[in-house]
PDB file of C-alpha atoms in Angstrom:
ATOM      1  CA  MET A   1     -74.247  47.355 -15.574  1.00 49.00           C
ATOM      2  CA  ASN A   2     -70.712  46.133 -15.387  1.00 57.00           C
ATOM      3  CA  GLU A   3     -67.877  48.365 -16.551  1.00 68.00           C
ATOM      4  CA  TRP A   4     -65.862  45.442 -17.837  1.00 66.00           C
ATOM      5  CA  PRO A   5     -68.176  43.002 -19.522  1.00 71.00           C
ATOM      6  CA  TRP A   6     -65.333  41.101 -21.047  1.00 72.00           C
ATOM      7  CA  LEU A   7     -64.201  40.142 -17.507  1.00 73.00           C
ATOM      8  CA  GLU A   8     -67.431  38.243 -16.882  1.00 77.00           C
ATOM      9  CA  VAL A   9     -67.091  36.429 -20.210  1.00 77.00           C
ATOM     10  CA  ALA A  10     -63.467  35.579 -19.469  1.00 79.00           C
ATOM     11  CA  SER A  11     -64.388  34.143 -16.054  1.00 79.00           C
ATOM     12  CA  TRP A  12     -67.067  31.915 -17.655  1.00 79.00           C
ATOM     13  CA  ILE A  13     -64.585  30.692 -20.263  1.00 82.00           C
ATOM     14  CA  ALA A  14     -61.970  30.037 -17.588  1.00 81.00           C
ATOM     15  CA  GLY A  15     -64.531  28.088 -15.529  1.00 79.00           C
ATOM     16  CA  LEU A  16     -65.526  25.982 -18.532  1.00 78.00           C
ATOM     17  CA  ILE A  17     -61.898  25.248 -19.418  1.00 82.00           C
ATOM     18  CA  SER A  18     -60.787  24.527 -15.832  1.00 82.00           C
ATOM     19  CA  LEU A  19     -63.440  21.873 -15.231  1.00 79.00           C
ATOM     20  CA  PRO A  20     -62.187  19.442 -17.952  1.00 81.00           C
ATOM     21  CA  VAL A  21     -58.583  20.220 -17.054  1.00 82.00           C
ATOM     22  CA  ALA A  22     -59.308  19.387 -13.403  1.00 84.00           C
ATOM     23  CA  LEU A  23     -60.987  16.119 -14.437  1.00 83.00           C
ATOM     24  CA  ILE A  24     -58.023  15.155 -16.638  1.00 84.00           C
ATOM     25  CA  LEU A  25     -55.559  15.932 -13.849  1.00 81.00           C
ATOM     26  CA  PHE A  26     -57.661  13.933 -11.378  1.00 80.00           C
ATOM     27  CA  GLN A  27     -57.689  10.948 -13.772  1.00 80.00           C
ATOM     28  CA  LEU A  28     -53.924  11.146 -14.250  1.00 78.00           C
ATOM     29  CA  GLY A  29     -53.375  11.324 -10.494  1.00 76.00           C
ATOM     30  CA  ALA A  30     -55.653   8.353  -9.878  1.00 76.00           C
ATOM     31  CA  ARG A  31     -53.914   6.320 -12.604  1.00 77.00           C
ATOM     32  CA  ASP A  32     -50.516   7.238 -11.161  1.00 74.00           C
ATOM     33  CA  SER A  33     -51.680   6.206  -7.673  1.00 73.00           C
ATOM     34  CA  LYS A  34     -52.863   2.842  -9.026  1.00 73.00           C
ATOM     35  CA  LYS A  35     -49.495   2.304 -10.706  1.00 74.00           C
ATOM     36  CA  ARG A  36     -47.638   3.136  -7.507  1.00 73.00           C
ATOM     37  CA  LEU A  37     -49.835   0.792  -5.473  1.00 71.00           C
ATOM     38  CA  ALA A  38     -49.279  -2.049  -7.948  1.00 71.00           C
ATOM     39  CA  GLN A  39     -45.557  -1.330  -8.049  1.00 69.00           C
ATOM     40  CA  ALA A  40     -45.404  -1.264  -4.250  1.00 68.00           C
ATOM     41  CA  ALA A  41     -47.096  -4.671  -4.110  1.00 65.00           C
ATOM     42  CA  GLU A  42     -44.628  -6.067  -6.663  1.00 64.00           C
ATOM     43  CA  ASP A  43     -41.650  -4.349  -5.079  1.00 66.00           C
ATOM     44  CA  ALA A  44     -42.455  -5.714  -1.625  1.00 67.00           C
ATOM     45  CA  GLY A  45     -41.482  -9.223  -2.714  1.00 72.00           C
ATOM     46  CA  GLN A  46     -38.414  -7.970  -4.533  1.00 75.00           C
ATOM     47  CA  ALA A  47     -37.442  -5.776  -1.593  1.00 74.00           C
ATOM     48  CA  LEU A  48     -37.710  -8.767   0.727  1.00 79.00           C
ATOM     49  CA  GLU A  49     -35.511 -10.829  -1.592  1.00 83.00           C
ATOM     50  CA  ASP A  50     -32.988  -7.984  -1.773  1.00 82.00           C
ATOM     51  CA  ARG A  51     -32.919  -7.680   2.012  1.00 83.00           C
ATOM     52  CA  ILE A  52     -32.394 -11.430   2.389  1.00 88.00           C
ATOM     53  CA  LYS A  53     -29.604 -11.322  -0.189  1.00 89.00           C
ATOM     54  CA  ARG A  54     -27.904  -8.408   1.592  1.00 89.00           C
ATOM     55  CA  ALA A  55     -28.244 -10.170   4.944  1.00 90.00           C
ATOM     56  CA  SER A  56     -26.694 -13.313   3.466  1.00 90.00           C
ATOM     57  CA  GLU A  57     -23.810 -11.340   1.963  1.00 91.00           C
ATOM     58  CA  SER A  58     -23.256  -9.580   5.286  1.00 90.00           C
ATOM     59  CA  LEU A  59     -23.173 -12.925   7.081  1.00 91.00           C
ATOM     60  CA  ILE A  60     -20.591 -14.272   4.617  1.00 93.00           C
ATOM     61  CA  GLU A  61     -18.474 -11.130   5.032  1.00 92.00           C
ATOM     62  CA  THR A  62     -18.765 -11.392   8.821  1.00 92.00           C
ATOM     63  CA  THR A  63     -17.636 -15.015   8.698  1.00 92.00           C
ATOM     64  CA  LYS A  64     -14.590 -14.063   6.596  1.00 92.00           C
ATOM     65  CA  LEU A  65     -13.777 -11.237   8.974  1.00 91.00           C
ATOM     66  CA  MET A  66     -14.072 -13.522  11.988  1.00 93.00           C
ATOM     67  CA  THR A  67     -11.687 -16.020  10.361  1.00 93.00           C
ATOM     68  CA  ASP A  68      -9.184 -13.241   9.669  1.00 91.00           C
ATOM     69  CA  LEU A  69      -9.482 -11.993  13.250  1.00 92.00           C
ATOM     70  CA  GLN A  70      -8.932 -15.510  14.625  1.00 93.00           C
ATOM     71  CA  GLN A  71      -5.807 -15.916  12.486  1.00 93.00           C
ATOM     72  CA  GLU A  72      -4.498 -12.539  13.630  1.00 92.00           C
ATOM     73  CA  PHE A  73      -5.214 -13.457  17.242  1.00 92.00           C
ATOM     74  CA  ALA A  74      -3.345 -16.767  16.857  1.00 92.00           C
ATOM     75  CA  THR A  75      -0.388 -14.929  15.302  1.00 93.00           C
ATOM     76  CA  GLN A  76      -0.286 -12.435  18.150  1.00 93.00           C
ATOM     77  CA  GLN A  77      -0.484 -15.237  20.713  1.00 94.00           C
ATOM     78  CA  ALA A  78       2.483 -17.002  19.068  1.00 93.00           C
ATOM     79  CA  ALA A  79       4.471 -13.747  19.070  1.00 92.00           C
ATOM     80  CA  LEU A  80       3.609 -13.186  22.741  1.00 92.00           C
ATOM     81  CA  LYS A  81       4.732 -16.716  23.595  1.00 93.00           C
ATOM     82  CA  GLN A  82       8.041 -16.157  21.803  1.00 93.00           C
ATOM     83  CA  ILE A  83       8.571 -12.854  23.617  1.00 92.00           C
ATOM     84  CA  LYS A  84       7.901 -14.554  26.958  1.00 92.00           C
ATOM     85  CA  GLU A  85      10.413 -17.295  26.136  1.00 91.00           C
ATOM     86  CA  GLU A  86      13.032 -14.701  25.179  1.00 88.00           C
ATOM     87  CA  ALA A  87      12.339 -12.806  28.400  1.00 88.00           C
ATOM     88  CA  GLU A  88      12.875 -16.005  30.414  1.00 88.00           C
ATOM     89  CA  GLU A  89      16.135 -16.640  28.560  1.00 83.00           C
ATOM     90  CA  GLN A  90      17.292 -13.085  29.241  1.00 82.00           C
ATOM     91  CA  LYS A  91      16.383 -13.513  32.893  1.00 82.00           C
ATOM     92  CA  LEU A  92      18.463 -16.704  33.085  1.00 79.00           C
ATOM     93  CA  LEU A  93      21.406 -14.983  31.414  1.00 74.00           C
ATOM     94  CA  ARG A  94      21.127 -12.071  33.804  1.00 77.00           C
ATOM     95  CA  ASP A  95      21.241 -14.424  36.778  1.00 76.00           C
ATOM     96  CA  ILE A  96      24.477 -16.124  35.612  1.00 74.00           C
ATOM     97  CA  ASP A  97      27.467 -15.200  37.729  1.00 75.00           C
ATOM     98  CA  PRO A  98      30.154 -13.023  36.095  1.00 77.00           C
ATOM     99  CA  GLU A  99      32.791 -15.817  35.950  1.00 79.00           C
ATOM    100  CA  THR A 100      30.520 -18.155  34.026  1.00 78.00           C
ATOM    101  CA  ALA A 101      29.441 -15.340  31.733  1.00 74.00           C
ATOM    102  CA  GLU A 102      33.082 -14.488  30.952  1.00 76.00           C
ATOM    103  CA  ARG A 103      33.877 -18.159  30.182  1.00 76.00           C
ATOM    104  CA  MET A 104      30.861 -18.362  27.883  1.00 76.00           C
ATOM    105  CA  ARG A 105      31.954 -15.170  26.127  1.00 73.00           C
ATOM    106  CA  ARG A 106      35.481 -16.534  25.595  1.00 75.00           C
ATOM    107  CA  ILE A 107      34.118 -19.783  24.175  1.00 76.00           C
ATOM    108  CA  SER A 108      31.816 -17.857  21.838  1.00 73.00           C
ATOM    109  CA  VAL A 109      34.624 -15.524  20.713  1.00 72.00           C
ATOM    110  CA  GLY A 110      36.960 -18.491  20.231  1.00 74.00           C
ATOM    111  CA  GLU A 111      34.404 -20.300  18.114  1.00 77.00           C
ATOM    112  CA  THR A 112      33.823 -17.157  16.101  1.00 79.00           C
ATOM    113  CA  LYS A 113      37.556 -16.707  15.461  1.00 80.00           C
ATOM    114  CA  ALA A 114      37.921 -20.372  14.490  1.00 81.00           C
ATOM    115  CA  THR A 115      34.994 -20.055  12.085  1.00 83.00           C
ATOM    116  CA  ILE A 116      36.495 -16.930  10.506  1.00 85.00           C
ATOM    117  CA  ARG A 117      39.888 -18.663  10.058  1.00 86.00           C
ATOM    118  CA  SER A 118      38.227 -21.707   8.504  1.00 88.00           C
ATOM    119  CA  GLU A 119      36.249 -19.562   6.063  1.00 90.00           C
ATOM    120  CA  ARG A 120      39.385 -17.621   5.147  1.00 92.00           C
ATOM    121  CA  ARG A 121      41.282 -20.877   4.440  1.00 93.00           C
ATOM    122  CA  THR A 122      38.407 -22.067   2.253  1.00 94.00           C
ATOM    123  CA  GLN A 123      38.425 -18.817   0.287  1.00 94.00           C
ATOM    124  CA  TRP A 124      42.221 -19.010  -0.283  1.00 95.00           C
ATOM    125  CA  LEU A 125      41.845 -22.645  -1.359  1.00 94.00           C
ATOM    126  CA  PHE A 126      39.214 -21.739  -3.960  1.00 92.00           C
ATOM    127  CA  LEU A 127      41.368 -18.832  -5.189  1.00 92.00           C
ATOM    128  CA  GLY A 128      44.355 -21.149  -5.607  1.00 92.00           C
ATOM    129  CA  LEU A 129      42.284 -23.783  -7.391  1.00 91.00           C
ATOM    130  CA  GLY A 130      40.916 -21.131  -9.713  1.00 89.00           C
ATOM    131  CA  ILE A 131      44.389 -19.916 -10.597  1.00 90.00           C
ATOM    132  CA  LEU A 132      45.706 -23.474 -11.094  1.00 90.00           C
ATOM    133  CA  MET A 133      42.740 -24.426 -13.307  1.00 90.00           C
ATOM    134  CA  SER A 134      42.918 -21.273 -15.438  1.00 88.00           C
ATOM    135  CA  ILE A 135      46.481 -22.020 -16.632  1.00 88.00           C
ATOM    136  CA  PRO A 136      45.693 -25.410 -18.315  1.00 87.00           C
ATOM    137  CA  ILE A 137      42.424 -24.013 -19.700  1.00 87.00           C
ATOM    138  CA  GLY A 138      44.271 -21.016 -21.198  1.00 86.00           C
ATOM    139  CA  VAL A 139      46.903 -23.268 -22.745  1.00 87.00           C
ATOM    140  CA  ALA A 140      44.251 -25.603 -24.182  1.00 87.00           C
ATOM    141  CA  ILE A 141      42.393 -22.667 -25.695  1.00 88.00           C
ATOM    142  CA  ASN A 142      45.598 -21.362 -27.346  1.00 87.00           C
ATOM    143  CA  ILE A 143      46.351 -24.816 -28.782  1.00 89.00           C
ATOM    144  CA  PHE A 144      42.902 -25.674 -30.139  1.00 85.00           C
ATOM    145  CA  VAL A 145      41.700 -22.275 -31.264  1.00 83.00           C
ATOM    146  CA  PRO A 146      43.480 -21.068 -34.408  1.00 74.00           C
TER     147      PRO A 146
END
């Protein structure tokens, strides 16, 4: 006979309990699998729509980026053209003989001095007009304001 009879009884009870538990777990797993399969079938259409939407958005973004790049390229080309023109001008100035360069410098300095004198005369004229106009205005204020 068995030394631990309660062990045999416990194993029978465990076997009887585990069978319904296993069936319940199997049913839950099968139901969950069916749900996942149905969801996968539904999600396939939605996933395709999402992918198309993302592809469309990417295409729009790419188009915007290409437009920005074209504008930047056009700007850089214009700047390069201006730099080339300035380089040509500098080359022409470098090739001028020293006598002509000195005459051009004198003309430029003379024009600059004449411009400065003219601006100075204009400033003195406005100062004088301001002083001359402030006297009658001050007198009129003293007469009319009690």
